[in-house]
């Protein structure tokens, strides 16, 4: 404990807030701590007081009082109304220039609204995405702060110090104004959803087509983790698959109910991408797959009732198929990232955020849930060309997919033949084929729209909009 003014405060001491406060204290910052029910504050100081300098506060006025100016206060409470409630209580206690940081998983539109409201009062509001779960919050998360450059400059020494580091570089950078940080965190979660779905499809295919046991599958993922796919999610997949259930002695993965839950950030990503007009098919399929898994009523009505393939036993060579699935996973994962970066670029253009895409790949290399070796390659791709139209056309990735695309196609074919759902793999492959198509069937869609609704069409050979008099002489007219 210390009587000197605190340098930063954390309010909301559930596990994420508590770990963030401990991380700050362990890194030598004096942290004021507060929680609505004081038990948590006391427990934090009692249990971890030896880790650094904590300044416990009984209420928000005391928390504000304990801080040096400009005050920096991190709110770590549930997204939505609880965050608004804390902001409303805090704002009247603050002075011009003070900085309020929301480090929860807020919707970026809420962050934009809050930033606007606080700016009108002379306060800075920073929506900071923080990824890495409990462990990351304590030992070094990836941090994606938005808001004013003034606020970032004041926070930078602390945030970069407590963030994860890769090759000595902090996994924290100023993303852009207002909601930019929370937008990028939302997209991180969308990619996290897609990545997990693709991993789950790989597991399902290898298990059903090859009949591998959970522990054999763990070995496959462990092996993959030593190559291009090296990542936190692949590493923990091997860990989950090798876990044995105490009570049954069988694989842990077999005793877990097959209904995935979701708090909402993946769904937000897809909703927002729809509004931006950016296909995020891998992420959308991941959200839908979770919804389907939880739709017990329809699953019970269909299971064992709807017929599958007459002969679901597909003959494949074990090692060759494992290698094919590895390629399908890598290529589909690349599509998810390509789509994610497209969405970030589109939002950055729409909201005037000027986001540096390469810097986002850089701060995702460590600390966060999607951290992966792959992100170095993405950073290099944007270093080569900051205006890359799609990650898929970068030379390195183009080559990687060119090497794996036949395998990817075989895997989607095997999945269909065996009746194993692979929505992530197949939607990603269709996106890839759509993107590279010289000509898409959208021409027919335009024809249909013009026939039933006089919606007009454009021609390949002349400028202008046209309409055909479908119910009359079928002659073309300028629209
Ligand atoms: C992170 C995680 C974190 C959280 C997800 C889980 O970056 O640390 O993404 O934010 O674990 O929100 O999301 P679902 O409950 O929706 O799967």
Short mmCIF file of C-alpha atoms and ligand atoms in Angstrom, two decimals:
data_model
loop_
_atom_site.label_atom_id
_atom_site.label_comp_id
_atom_site.label_asym_id
_atom_site.label_seq_id
_atom_site.Cartn_x
_atom_site.Cartn_y
_atom_site.Cartn_z
CA UNK A 1 0.00 0.00 0.00
CA UNK A 2 1.11 3.56 -0.66
CA UNK A 3 0.03 7.08 0.25
CA UNK A 4 1.48 8.64 -2.93
CA UNK A 5 -1.09 9.39 -5.67
CA UNK A 6 -1.87 6.41 -7.84
CA UNK A 7 -0.82 6.54 -11.51
CA UNK A 8 -3.76 4.60 -12.86
CA UNK A 9 -6.96 3.03 -11.56
CA UNK A 10 -8.93 -0.11 -12.30
CA UNK A 11 -12.59 -0.38 -11.38
CA UNK A 12 -14.27 -3.76 -11.71
CA UNK A 13 -12.19 -6.46 -10.11
CA UNK A 14 -13.63 -9.67 -11.52
CA UNK A 15 -10.90 -11.91 -12.86
CA UNK A 16 -9.97 -9.79 -15.93
CA UNK A 17 -9.90 -6.49 -13.98
CA UNK A 18 -8.03 -8.06 -11.09
CA UNK A 19 -5.40 -9.54 -13.37
CA UNK A 20 -4.97 -6.31 -15.30
CA UNK A 21 -4.49 -4.44 -12.00
CA UNK A 22 -1.93 -7.04 -10.86
CA UNK A 23 -0.12 -6.79 -14.21
CA UNK A 24 0.14 -2.99 -13.78
CA UNK A 25 1.35 -3.34 -10.20
CA UNK A 26 3.88 -6.04 -11.08
CA UNK A 27 5.28 -3.69 -13.71
CA UNK A 28 5.92 -1.02 -11.13
CA UNK A 29 2.85 1.21 -11.50
CA UNK A 30 0.90 2.44 -8.48
CA UNK A 31 -2.64 1.17 -9.10
CA UNK A 32 -5.79 2.38 -7.41
CA UNK A 33 -8.32 -0.44 -7.24
CA UNK A 34 -12.06 -0.43 -6.74
CA UNK A 35 -14.95 -2.84 -6.96
CA UNK A 36 -18.64 -2.24 -6.34
CA UNK A 37 -18.66 -4.85 -3.58
CA UNK A 38 -15.62 -4.14 -1.49
CA UNK A 39 -14.85 -7.76 -0.67
CA UNK A 40 -13.07 -8.16 -4.02
CA UNK A 41 -10.89 -5.10 -3.44
CA UNK A 42 -9.90 -6.34 0.00
CA UNK A 43 -9.23 -9.85 -1.32
CA UNK A 44 -7.01 -8.47 -4.10
CA UNK A 45 -4.92 -6.40 -1.70
CA UNK A 46 -4.72 -9.19 0.85
CA UNK A 47 -3.77 -11.90 -1.62
CA UNK A 48 -1.59 -9.98 -4.05
CA UNK A 49 -0.58 -6.84 -2.15
CA UNK A 50 3.02 -8.06 -2.11
CA UNK A 51 3.19 -7.92 -5.93
CA UNK A 52 3.30 -4.12 -6.12
CA UNK A 53 1.69 -0.89 -4.96
CA UNK A 54 -2.09 -1.05 -4.73
CA UNK A 55 -4.23 1.85 -3.47
CA UNK A 56 -7.60 0.40 -2.42
CA UNK A 57 -10.64 2.68 -2.75
CA UNK A 58 -13.96 2.11 -1.04
CA UNK A 59 -15.99 3.99 -3.64
CA UNK A 60 -15.59 5.89 -6.91
CA UNK A 61 -15.07 9.34 -5.29
CA UNK A 62 -12.23 7.85 -3.24
CA UNK A 63 -10.80 6.19 -6.36
CA UNK A 64 -10.84 9.48 -8.28
CA UNK A 65 -9.35 11.29 -5.27
CA UNK A 66 -6.43 8.88 -5.10
CA UNK A 67 -5.19 9.57 -8.64
CA UNK A 68 -2.61 11.94 -10.11
CA UNK A 69 -3.86 14.11 -12.97
CA UNK A 70 -4.75 13.73 -15.75
CA UNK A 71 -6.52 10.77 -14.19
CA UNK A 72 -6.47 7.47 -16.00
CA UNK A 73 -9.24 5.09 -15.02
CA UNK A 74 -9.73 1.65 -16.56
CA UNK A 75 -13.25 0.27 -16.43
CA UNK A 76 -13.39 -3.51 -16.54
CA UNK A 77 -17.06 -4.39 -16.13
CA UNK A 78 -19.61 -6.20 -18.31
CA UNK A 79 -20.22 -4.66 -21.74
CA UNK A 80 -23.47 -2.74 -22.25
CA UNK A 81 -25.50 -1.18 -19.43
CA UNK A 82 -23.06 -1.95 -16.59
CA UNK A 83 -20.38 0.04 -18.48
CA UNK A 84 -22.74 2.97 -19.01
CA UNK A 85 -23.70 2.89 -15.34
CA UNK A 86 -20.07 3.19 -14.21
CA UNK A 87 -19.36 5.96 -16.74
CA UNK A 88 -22.41 7.92 -15.57
CA UNK A 89 -21.27 7.68 -11.98
CA UNK A 90 -17.67 8.52 -12.79
CA UNK A 91 -18.05 11.47 -15.14
CA UNK A 92 -19.31 14.07 -12.62
CA UNK A 93 -16.29 13.31 -10.44
CA UNK A 94 -13.72 13.99 -13.18
CA UNK A 95 -11.91 17.11 -14.43
CA UNK A 96 -11.17 18.24 -17.96
CA UNK A 97 -8.43 16.18 -19.60
CA UNK A 98 -9.05 13.04 -17.53
CA UNK A 99 -9.02 9.73 -19.38
CA UNK A 100 -11.57 6.95 -19.06
CA UNK A 101 -10.61 3.58 -20.57
CA UNK A 102 -13.13 0.84 -21.31
CA UNK A 103 -11.11 -2.36 -21.55
CA UNK A 104 -14.12 -4.68 -21.91
CA UNK A 105 -15.50 -6.22 -25.09
CA UNK A 106 -17.72 -3.25 -26.01
CA UNK A 107 -19.50 -2.86 -29.33
CA UNK A 108 -17.58 -0.21 -31.27
CA UNK A 109 -20.79 1.74 -31.91
CA UNK A 110 -21.24 2.11 -28.12
CA UNK A 111 -17.62 3.24 -27.88
CA UNK A 112 -18.21 5.89 -30.56
CA UNK A 113 -21.29 7.15 -28.68
CA UNK A 114 -19.46 7.25 -25.34
CA UNK A 115 -16.39 8.93 -26.81
CA UNK A 116 -18.58 11.60 -28.33
CA UNK A 117 -20.47 12.21 -25.09
CA UNK A 118 -17.31 12.44 -22.98
CA UNK A 119 -15.54 14.66 -25.51
CA UNK A 120 -18.37 17.16 -25.11
CA UNK A 121 -17.47 17.28 -21.42
CA UNK A 122 -13.73 17.76 -22.08
CA UNK A 123 -12.91 14.16 -21.17
CA UNK A 124 -11.07 11.49 -23.16
CA UNK A 125 -12.66 8.12 -23.69
CA UNK A 126 -10.53 5.22 -24.84
CA UNK A 127 -12.14 2.00 -26.04
CA UNK A 128 -9.33 -0.49 -25.65
CA UNK A 129 -9.60 -4.03 -26.94
CA UNK A 130 -7.77 -6.42 -24.65
CA UNK A 131 -7.20 -10.00 -25.72
CA UNK A 132 -5.59 -12.96 -24.06
CA UNK A 133 -8.12 -14.08 -21.50
CA UNK A 134 -7.28 -14.23 -17.80
CA UNK A 135 -3.76 -15.40 -18.41
CA UNK A 136 -3.02 -12.66 -20.92
CA UNK A 137 -4.46 -9.93 -18.69
CA UNK A 138 -2.00 -11.02 -15.99
CA UNK A 139 1.11 -11.80 -17.99
CA UNK A 140 0.79 -9.65 -21.11
CA UNK A 141 -2.23 -9.24 -23.35
CA UNK A 142 -2.50 -7.85 -26.85
CA UNK A 143 -3.95 -4.34 -26.45
CA UNK A 144 -5.88 -2.46 -29.14
CA UNK A 145 -6.60 1.07 -27.88
CA UNK A 146 -8.71 3.59 -29.78
CA UNK A 147 -9.42 7.22 -28.87
CA UNK A 148 -7.53 10.51 -29.07
CA UNK A 149 -3.79 10.73 -29.66
CA UNK A 150 -3.53 12.77 -26.44
CA UNK A 151 -5.08 9.95 -24.44
CA UNK A 152 -2.90 7.34 -26.10
CA UNK A 153 0.26 9.33 -25.47
CA UNK A 154 -0.64 9.49 -21.76
CA UNK A 155 -1.40 5.77 -21.57
CA UNK A 156 1.29 4.44 -23.89
CA UNK A 157 4.12 3.93 -21.34
CA UNK A 158 1.86 1.82 -19.15
CA UNK A 159 -0.01 -0.08 -21.84
CA UNK A 160 3.09 -0.99 -23.83
CA UNK A 161 4.85 -2.10 -20.66
CA UNK A 162 2.07 -4.45 -19.52
CA UNK A 163 1.31 -5.84 -22.99
CA UNK A 164 2.81 -8.98 -24.48
CA UNK A 165 6.08 -8.54 -26.38
CA UNK A 166 7.32 -10.36 -29.47
CA UNK A 167 10.99 -9.95 -30.39
CA UNK A 168 11.12 -7.03 -27.98
CA UNK A 169 8.17 -5.25 -29.66
CA UNK A 170 5.05 -4.43 -27.66
CA UNK A 171 1.75 -5.98 -28.78
CA UNK A 172 0.02 -2.64 -28.34
CA UNK A 173 -0.43 0.21 -30.77
CA UNK A 174 -2.79 3.16 -31.13
CA UNK A 175 -5.37 1.74 -33.54
CA UNK A 176 -7.16 4.99 -34.40
CA UNK A 177 -9.81 7.45 -33.21
CA UNK A 178 -13.02 6.72 -31.27
CA UNK A 179 -14.28 3.14 -31.84
CA UNK A 180 -11.32 1.89 -33.92
CA UNK A 181 -9.78 -0.14 -31.08
CA UNK A 182 -12.97 -1.94 -30.17
CA UNK A 183 -13.72 -2.54 -33.84
CA UNK A 184 -10.38 -4.27 -34.31
CA UNK A 185 -10.92 -6.31 -31.13
CA UNK A 186 -14.34 -7.35 -32.45
CA UNK A 187 -12.73 -8.51 -35.72
CA UNK A 188 -10.07 -10.35 -33.72
CA UNK A 189 -12.90 -12.27 -32.09
CA UNK A 190 -14.59 -12.91 -35.44
CA UNK A 191 -11.34 -14.44 -36.70
CA UNK A 192 -11.09 -16.38 -33.41
CA UNK A 193 -14.54 -17.85 -34.14
CA UNK A 194 -13.56 -18.83 -37.69
CA UNK A 195 -10.24 -20.30 -36.59
CA UNK A 196 -11.90 -22.42 -33.90
CA UNK A 197 -14.58 -23.63 -36.30
CA UNK A 198 -11.95 -24.67 -38.86
CA UNK A 199 -9.99 -26.51 -36.17
CA UNK A 200 -13.19 -28.24 -35.08
CA UNK A 201 -13.96 -29.28 -38.68
CA UNK A 202 -10.43 -30.68 -39.04
CA UNK A 203 -10.90 -32.70 -35.86
CA UNK A 204 -14.33 -33.94 -36.96
CA UNK A 205 -13.13 -35.03 -40.41
CA UNK A 206 -10.03 -36.80 -39.13
CA UNK A 207 -12.06 -38.54 -36.48
CA UNK A 208 -14.94 -39.61 -38.71
CA UNK A 209 -13.12 -40.37 -41.95
CA UNK A 210 -9.95 -41.92 -40.48
CA UNK A 211 -11.37 -43.09 -37.18
CA UNK A 212 -8.48 -41.55 -35.20
CA UNK A 213 -8.75 -41.60 -31.43
CA UNK A 214 -8.68 -38.38 -29.38
CA UNK A 215 -5.09 -39.01 -28.32
CA UNK A 216 -3.99 -39.75 -31.91
CA UNK A 217 -5.69 -36.50 -32.91
CA UNK A 218 -3.85 -34.66 -30.17
CA UNK A 219 -0.60 -35.91 -31.73
CA UNK A 220 -1.66 -34.66 -35.17
CA UNK A 221 -2.36 -31.16 -33.82
CA UNK A 222 0.86 -31.21 -31.81
CA UNK A 223 2.73 -32.04 -35.00
CA UNK A 224 0.94 -29.28 -36.94
CA UNK A 225 1.97 -26.84 -34.23
CA UNK A 226 5.58 -27.21 -35.27
CA UNK A 227 4.92 -25.87 -38.79
CA UNK A 228 3.10 -23.03 -40.58
CA UNK A 229 0.01 -23.57 -38.44
CA UNK A 230 1.88 -22.91 -35.19
CA UNK A 231 -0.52 -20.95 -32.99
CA UNK A 232 -2.02 -20.74 -29.54
CA UNK A 233 -5.32 -22.28 -30.69
CA UNK A 234 -3.63 -25.31 -32.30
CA UNK A 235 -1.49 -25.74 -29.19
CA UNK A 236 -4.49 -25.76 -26.85
CA UNK A 237 -6.42 -28.04 -29.23
CA UNK A 238 -3.75 -30.70 -28.62
CA UNK A 239 -4.07 -30.05 -24.90
CA UNK A 240 -7.88 -30.38 -24.84
CA UNK A 241 -7.78 -33.53 -27.01
CA UNK A 242 -5.26 -35.25 -24.78
CA UNK A 243 -7.23 -34.54 -21.62
CA UNK A 244 -8.75 -37.63 -20.01
CA UNK A 245 -11.99 -37.34 -18.05
CA UNK A 246 -11.54 -38.31 -14.41
CA UNK A 247 -14.95 -39.81 -13.87
CA UNK A 248 -15.19 -41.96 -17.02
CA UNK A 249 -11.56 -42.51 -17.90
CA UNK A 250 -12.47 -41.62 -21.52
CA UNK A 251 -11.47 -38.59 -23.60
CA UNK A 252 -12.60 -35.31 -22.05
CA UNK A 253 -13.85 -34.13 -25.45
CA UNK A 254 -16.39 -36.98 -25.48
CA UNK A 255 -18.05 -36.03 -22.21
CA UNK A 256 -18.56 -32.37 -23.14
CA UNK A 257 -22.00 -31.47 -24.52
CA UNK A 258 -21.70 -30.58 -28.22
CA UNK A 259 -23.44 -27.21 -27.95
CA UNK A 260 -21.13 -24.21 -28.29
CA UNK A 261 -22.02 -21.00 -26.52
CA UNK A 262 -21.25 -17.43 -27.57
CA UNK A 263 -21.22 -14.11 -25.83
CA UNK A 264 -21.82 -12.12 -28.98
CA UNK A 265 -18.65 -10.63 -30.45
CA UNK A 266 -18.61 -13.12 -33.35
CA UNK A 267 -22.23 -12.31 -34.13
CA UNK A 268 -21.49 -8.57 -34.00
CA UNK A 269 -18.64 -9.06 -36.47
CA UNK A 270 -20.92 -10.71 -38.97
CA UNK A 271 -23.71 -8.16 -38.49
CA UNK A 272 -21.30 -5.27 -38.98
CA UNK A 273 -19.67 -6.91 -42.01
CA UNK A 274 -23.10 -7.27 -43.62
CA UNK A 275 -23.59 -3.52 -43.23
CA UNK A 276 -20.13 -2.82 -44.64
CA UNK A 277 -20.84 -5.12 -47.59
CA UNK A 278 -17.77 -7.25 -46.89
CA UNK A 279 -18.09 -11.04 -47.14
CA UNK A 280 -16.91 -12.69 -43.94
CA UNK A 281 -18.16 -16.14 -44.91
CA UNK A 282 -15.74 -18.08 -42.68
CA UNK A 283 -16.83 -16.11 -39.62
CA UNK A 284 -20.51 -16.24 -40.56
CA UNK A 285 -20.37 -20.03 -40.92
CA UNK A 286 -18.64 -20.24 -37.55
CA UNK A 287 -21.42 -18.25 -35.87
CA UNK A 288 -24.11 -20.29 -37.64
CA UNK A 289 -22.38 -23.56 -36.73
CA UNK A 290 -22.48 -22.56 -33.06
CA UNK A 291 -26.17 -21.65 -33.41
CA UNK A 292 -26.93 -24.99 -35.09
CA UNK A 293 -25.06 -26.86 -32.37
CA UNK A 294 -27.29 -25.25 -29.76
CA UNK A 295 -30.54 -25.77 -31.69
CA UNK A 296 -31.51 -28.90 -29.79
CA UNK A 297 -35.13 -29.01 -30.99
CA UNK A 298 -34.30 -29.22 -34.69
CA UNK A 299 -31.25 -31.41 -34.18
CA UNK A 300 -33.33 -33.95 -32.24
CA UNK A 301 -36.02 -33.89 -34.91
CA UNK A 302 -33.47 -34.57 -37.66
CA UNK A 303 -30.86 -36.86 -36.07
CA UNK A 304 -31.31 -40.42 -37.26
CA UNK A 305 -34.24 -39.29 -39.43
CA UNK A 306 -32.68 -37.36 -42.32
CA UNK A 307 -30.70 -39.74 -44.51
CA UNK A 308 -26.98 -39.26 -45.13
CA UNK A 309 -24.86 -40.72 -47.95
CA UNK A 310 -25.67 -44.34 -48.82
CA UNK A 311 -22.01 -45.22 -48.47
CA UNK A 312 -20.33 -42.83 -46.04
CA UNK A 313 -17.11 -44.86 -45.81
CA UNK A 314 -14.64 -42.96 -47.96
CA UNK A 315 -11.36 -44.73 -48.68
CA UNK A 316 -8.38 -42.43 -48.19
CA UNK A 317 -4.75 -42.88 -47.32
CA UNK A 318 -4.24 -41.97 -43.67
CA UNK A 319 -1.13 -39.79 -43.93
CA UNK A 320 -2.17 -38.22 -47.22
CA UNK A 321 -5.56 -37.25 -45.82
CA UNK A 322 -4.02 -35.74 -42.67
CA UNK A 323 -1.80 -33.64 -44.93
CA UNK A 324 -4.79 -32.65 -47.09
CA UNK A 325 -6.72 -31.49 -44.01
CA UNK A 326 -3.69 -29.49 -42.89
CA UNK A 327 -3.71 -27.66 -46.24
CA UNK A 328 -7.49 -27.12 -46.07
CA UNK A 329 -7.13 -25.67 -42.59
CA UNK A 330 -4.30 -23.35 -43.58
CA UNK A 331 -6.02 -22.09 -46.74
CA UNK A 332 -9.40 -21.61 -45.04
CA UNK A 333 -7.69 -19.83 -42.16
CA UNK A 334 -6.04 -17.51 -44.64
CA UNK A 335 -9.45 -16.73 -46.14
CA UNK A 336 -10.75 -15.82 -42.66
CA UNK A 337 -7.83 -13.43 -42.13
CA UNK A 338 -8.14 -11.98 -45.63
CA UNK A 339 -11.83 -11.32 -45.02
CA UNK A 340 -11.14 -9.94 -41.54
CA UNK A 341 -8.56 -7.48 -42.85
CA UNK A 342 -10.93 -6.49 -45.67
CA UNK A 343 -13.57 -5.63 -43.05
CA UNK A 344 -11.07 -3.59 -41.01
CA UNK A 345 -10.02 -1.67 -44.12
CA UNK A 346 -13.64 -1.01 -45.11
CA UNK A 347 -14.55 0.26 -41.63
CA UNK A 348 -11.39 2.34 -41.49
CA UNK A 349 -12.39 4.02 -44.77
CA UNK A 350 -15.99 4.49 -43.67
CA UNK A 351 -15.17 6.00 -40.28
CA UNK A 352 -11.94 7.78 -41.26
CA UNK A 353 -9.79 5.78 -38.83
CA UNK A 354 -6.72 5.40 -41.04
CA UNK A 355 -5.87 2.00 -39.53
CA UNK A 356 -2.44 0.53 -40.36
CA UNK A 357 -3.29 -3.08 -41.25
CA UNK A 358 0.28 -4.32 -40.91
CA UNK A 359 0.41 -2.90 -37.37
CA UNK A 360 -2.70 -4.88 -36.48
CA UNK A 361 -1.03 -8.10 -37.63
CA UNK A 362 1.98 -7.10 -35.54
CA UNK A 363 0.08 -6.61 -32.29
CA UNK A 364 -1.76 -9.91 -32.78
CA UNK A 365 1.50 -11.86 -32.88
CA UNK A 366 1.59 -12.20 -29.12
CA UNK A 367 -0.72 -12.14 -26.11
CA UNK A 368 -4.03 -12.63 -27.90
CA UNK A 369 -6.10 -15.73 -28.56
CA UNK A 370 -5.36 -15.78 -32.31
CA UNK A 371 -1.60 -15.36 -31.87
CA UNK A 372 0.17 -17.35 -34.54
CA UNK A 373 3.38 -17.67 -36.51
CA UNK A 374 1.28 -16.86 -39.59
CA UNK A 375 0.86 -13.24 -38.42
CA UNK A 376 4.52 -12.52 -39.17
CA UNK A 377 3.76 -13.42 -42.80
CA UNK A 378 0.71 -11.09 -42.80
CA UNK A 379 2.79 -8.24 -41.40
CA UNK A 380 5.38 -8.86 -44.14
CA UNK A 381 2.65 -8.87 -46.79
CA UNK A 382 1.47 -5.39 -45.71
CA UNK A 383 5.09 -4.22 -45.47
CA UNK A 384 5.50 -5.21 -49.11
CA UNK A 385 2.30 -3.42 -50.11
CA UNK A 386 0.29 -1.35 -47.63
CA UNK A 387 -2.57 -1.16 -50.15
CA UNK A 388 -2.74 -4.88 -50.84
CA UNK A 389 -6.29 -5.44 -52.21
CA UNK A 390 -6.54 -8.86 -50.53
CA UNK A 391 -4.13 -10.97 -48.50
CA UNK A 392 -4.90 -13.79 -50.93
CA UNK A 393 -3.13 -12.00 -53.79
CA UNK A 394 0.09 -11.39 -51.86
CA UNK A 395 2.86 -13.45 -53.49
CA UNK A 396 3.64 -15.49 -50.39
CA UNK A 397 0.03 -16.44 -49.65
CA UNK A 398 -0.86 -16.90 -53.32
CA UNK A 399 1.90 -19.49 -53.49
CA UNK A 400 0.82 -21.15 -50.22
CA UNK A 401 -2.75 -21.58 -51.46
CA UNK A 402 -1.59 -22.64 -54.91
CA UNK A 403 0.34 -25.47 -53.19
CA UNK A 404 -2.61 -26.48 -51.05
CA UNK A 405 -5.67 -25.85 -53.16
CA UNK A 406 -5.98 -29.33 -54.68
CA UNK A 407 -5.84 -30.77 -51.16
CA UNK A 408 -8.44 -28.23 -50.00
CA UNK A 409 -10.77 -29.28 -52.81
CA UNK A 410 -10.27 -32.98 -52.00
CA UNK A 411 -11.13 -32.36 -48.35
CA UNK A 412 -14.36 -30.53 -49.19
CA UNK A 413 -15.22 -33.40 -51.56
CA UNK A 414 -14.50 -36.05 -48.93
CA UNK A 415 -16.57 -34.14 -46.36
CA UNK A 416 -19.56 -34.06 -48.72
CA UNK A 417 -19.15 -37.74 -49.67
CA UNK A 418 -18.82 -38.84 -46.04
CA UNK A 419 -21.66 -36.61 -44.83
CA UNK A 420 -19.45 -34.73 -42.37
CA UNK A 421 -20.40 -31.04 -42.07
CA UNK A 422 -17.57 -28.71 -43.09
CA UNK A 423 -19.26 -25.32 -43.55
CA UNK A 424 -16.09 -23.35 -42.82
CA UNK A 425 -13.93 -25.27 -45.31
CA UNK A 426 -16.52 -25.22 -48.08
CA UNK A 427 -17.60 -21.59 -47.67
CA UNK A 428 -13.97 -20.48 -47.62
CA UNK A 429 -13.19 -22.47 -50.75
CA UNK A 430 -16.24 -21.01 -52.52
CA UNK A 431 -15.11 -17.52 -51.55
CA UNK A 432 -11.67 -18.26 -52.99
CA UNK A 433 -13.19 -19.53 -56.23
CA UNK A 434 -15.57 -16.57 -56.36
CA UNK A 435 -12.75 -14.12 -55.84
CA UNK A 436 -10.61 -15.58 -58.61
CA UNK A 437 -13.46 -16.11 -61.11
CA UNK A 438 -13.07 -14.22 -64.39
CA UNK A 439 -16.83 -14.05 -64.66
CA UNK A 440 -19.50 -14.60 -62.02
CA UNK A 441 -23.17 -15.53 -62.53
CA UNK A 442 -24.16 -12.11 -61.16
CA UNK A 443 -24.96 -11.24 -64.79
CA UNK A 444 -27.94 -13.58 -64.63
CA UNK A 445 -29.02 -12.05 -61.31
CA UNK A 446 -28.94 -8.62 -62.97
CA UNK A 447 -31.07 -9.97 -65.83
CA UNK A 448 -33.62 -11.36 -63.39
CA UNK A 449 -33.74 -8.10 -61.42
CA UNK A 450 -34.31 -6.14 -64.58
CA UNK A 451 -37.10 -8.47 -65.73
CA UNK A 452 -39.13 -8.50 -62.53
CA UNK A 453 -38.38 -5.06 -61.20
CA UNK A 454 -36.89 -2.89 -63.97
CA UNK A 455 -33.82 -2.54 -61.77
CA UNK A 456 -31.62 -1.92 -64.87
CA UNK A 457 -28.26 -3.44 -65.76
CA UNK A 458 -24.86 -2.42 -67.14
CA UNK A 459 -23.25 -3.89 -70.24
CA UNK A 460 -19.77 -5.26 -70.73
CA UNK A 461 -19.33 -3.32 -73.96
CA UNK A 462 -20.90 0.11 -73.38
CA UNK A 463 -21.12 2.69 -70.58
CA UNK A 464 -24.50 3.50 -69.01
CA UNK A 465 -27.48 1.82 -67.39
CA UNK A 466 -30.01 -0.08 -69.48
CA UNK A 467 -33.43 -1.65 -69.22
CA UNK A 468 -35.06 -4.17 -71.49
CA UNK A 469 -38.76 -3.84 -72.26
CA UNK A 470 -39.38 -7.43 -71.15
CA UNK A 471 -43.19 -7.41 -71.44
CA UNK A 472 -43.24 -5.38 -74.66
CA UNK A 473 -40.95 -5.43 -77.68
CA UNK A 474 -37.92 -6.72 -75.72
CA UNK A 475 -35.81 -3.87 -77.03
CA UNK A 476 -33.08 -2.32 -74.92
CA UNK A 477 -33.51 1.27 -73.72
CA UNK A 478 -31.24 3.69 -71.90
CA UNK A 479 -32.35 3.72 -68.29
C1 LIG B 1 -9.96 -12.71 -25.97
C2 LIG B 1 -11.24 -13.49 -26.12
C3 LIG B 1 -12.22 -13.03 -25.10
C4 LIG B 1 -13.34 -14.03 -24.86
C5 LIG B 1 -14.26 -14.19 -26.02
C6 LIG B 1 -15.09 -15.45 -25.93
O1 LIG B 1 -9.60 -12.10 -26.98
O2 LIG B 1 -9.35 -12.73 -24.91
O3 LIG B 1 -11.78 -13.30 -27.38
O4 LIG B 1 -12.64 -11.77 -25.47
O5 LIG B 1 -12.80 -15.24 -24.47
O6 LIG B 1 -15.10 -13.08 -26.02
O7 LIG B 1 -16.13 -15.26 -26.77
P1 LIG B 1 -17.39 -16.19 -26.87
O8 LIG B 1 -17.90 -16.41 -25.49
O9 LIG B 1 -18.34 -15.40 -27.70
O10 LIG B 1 -16.90 -17.43 -27.50
#
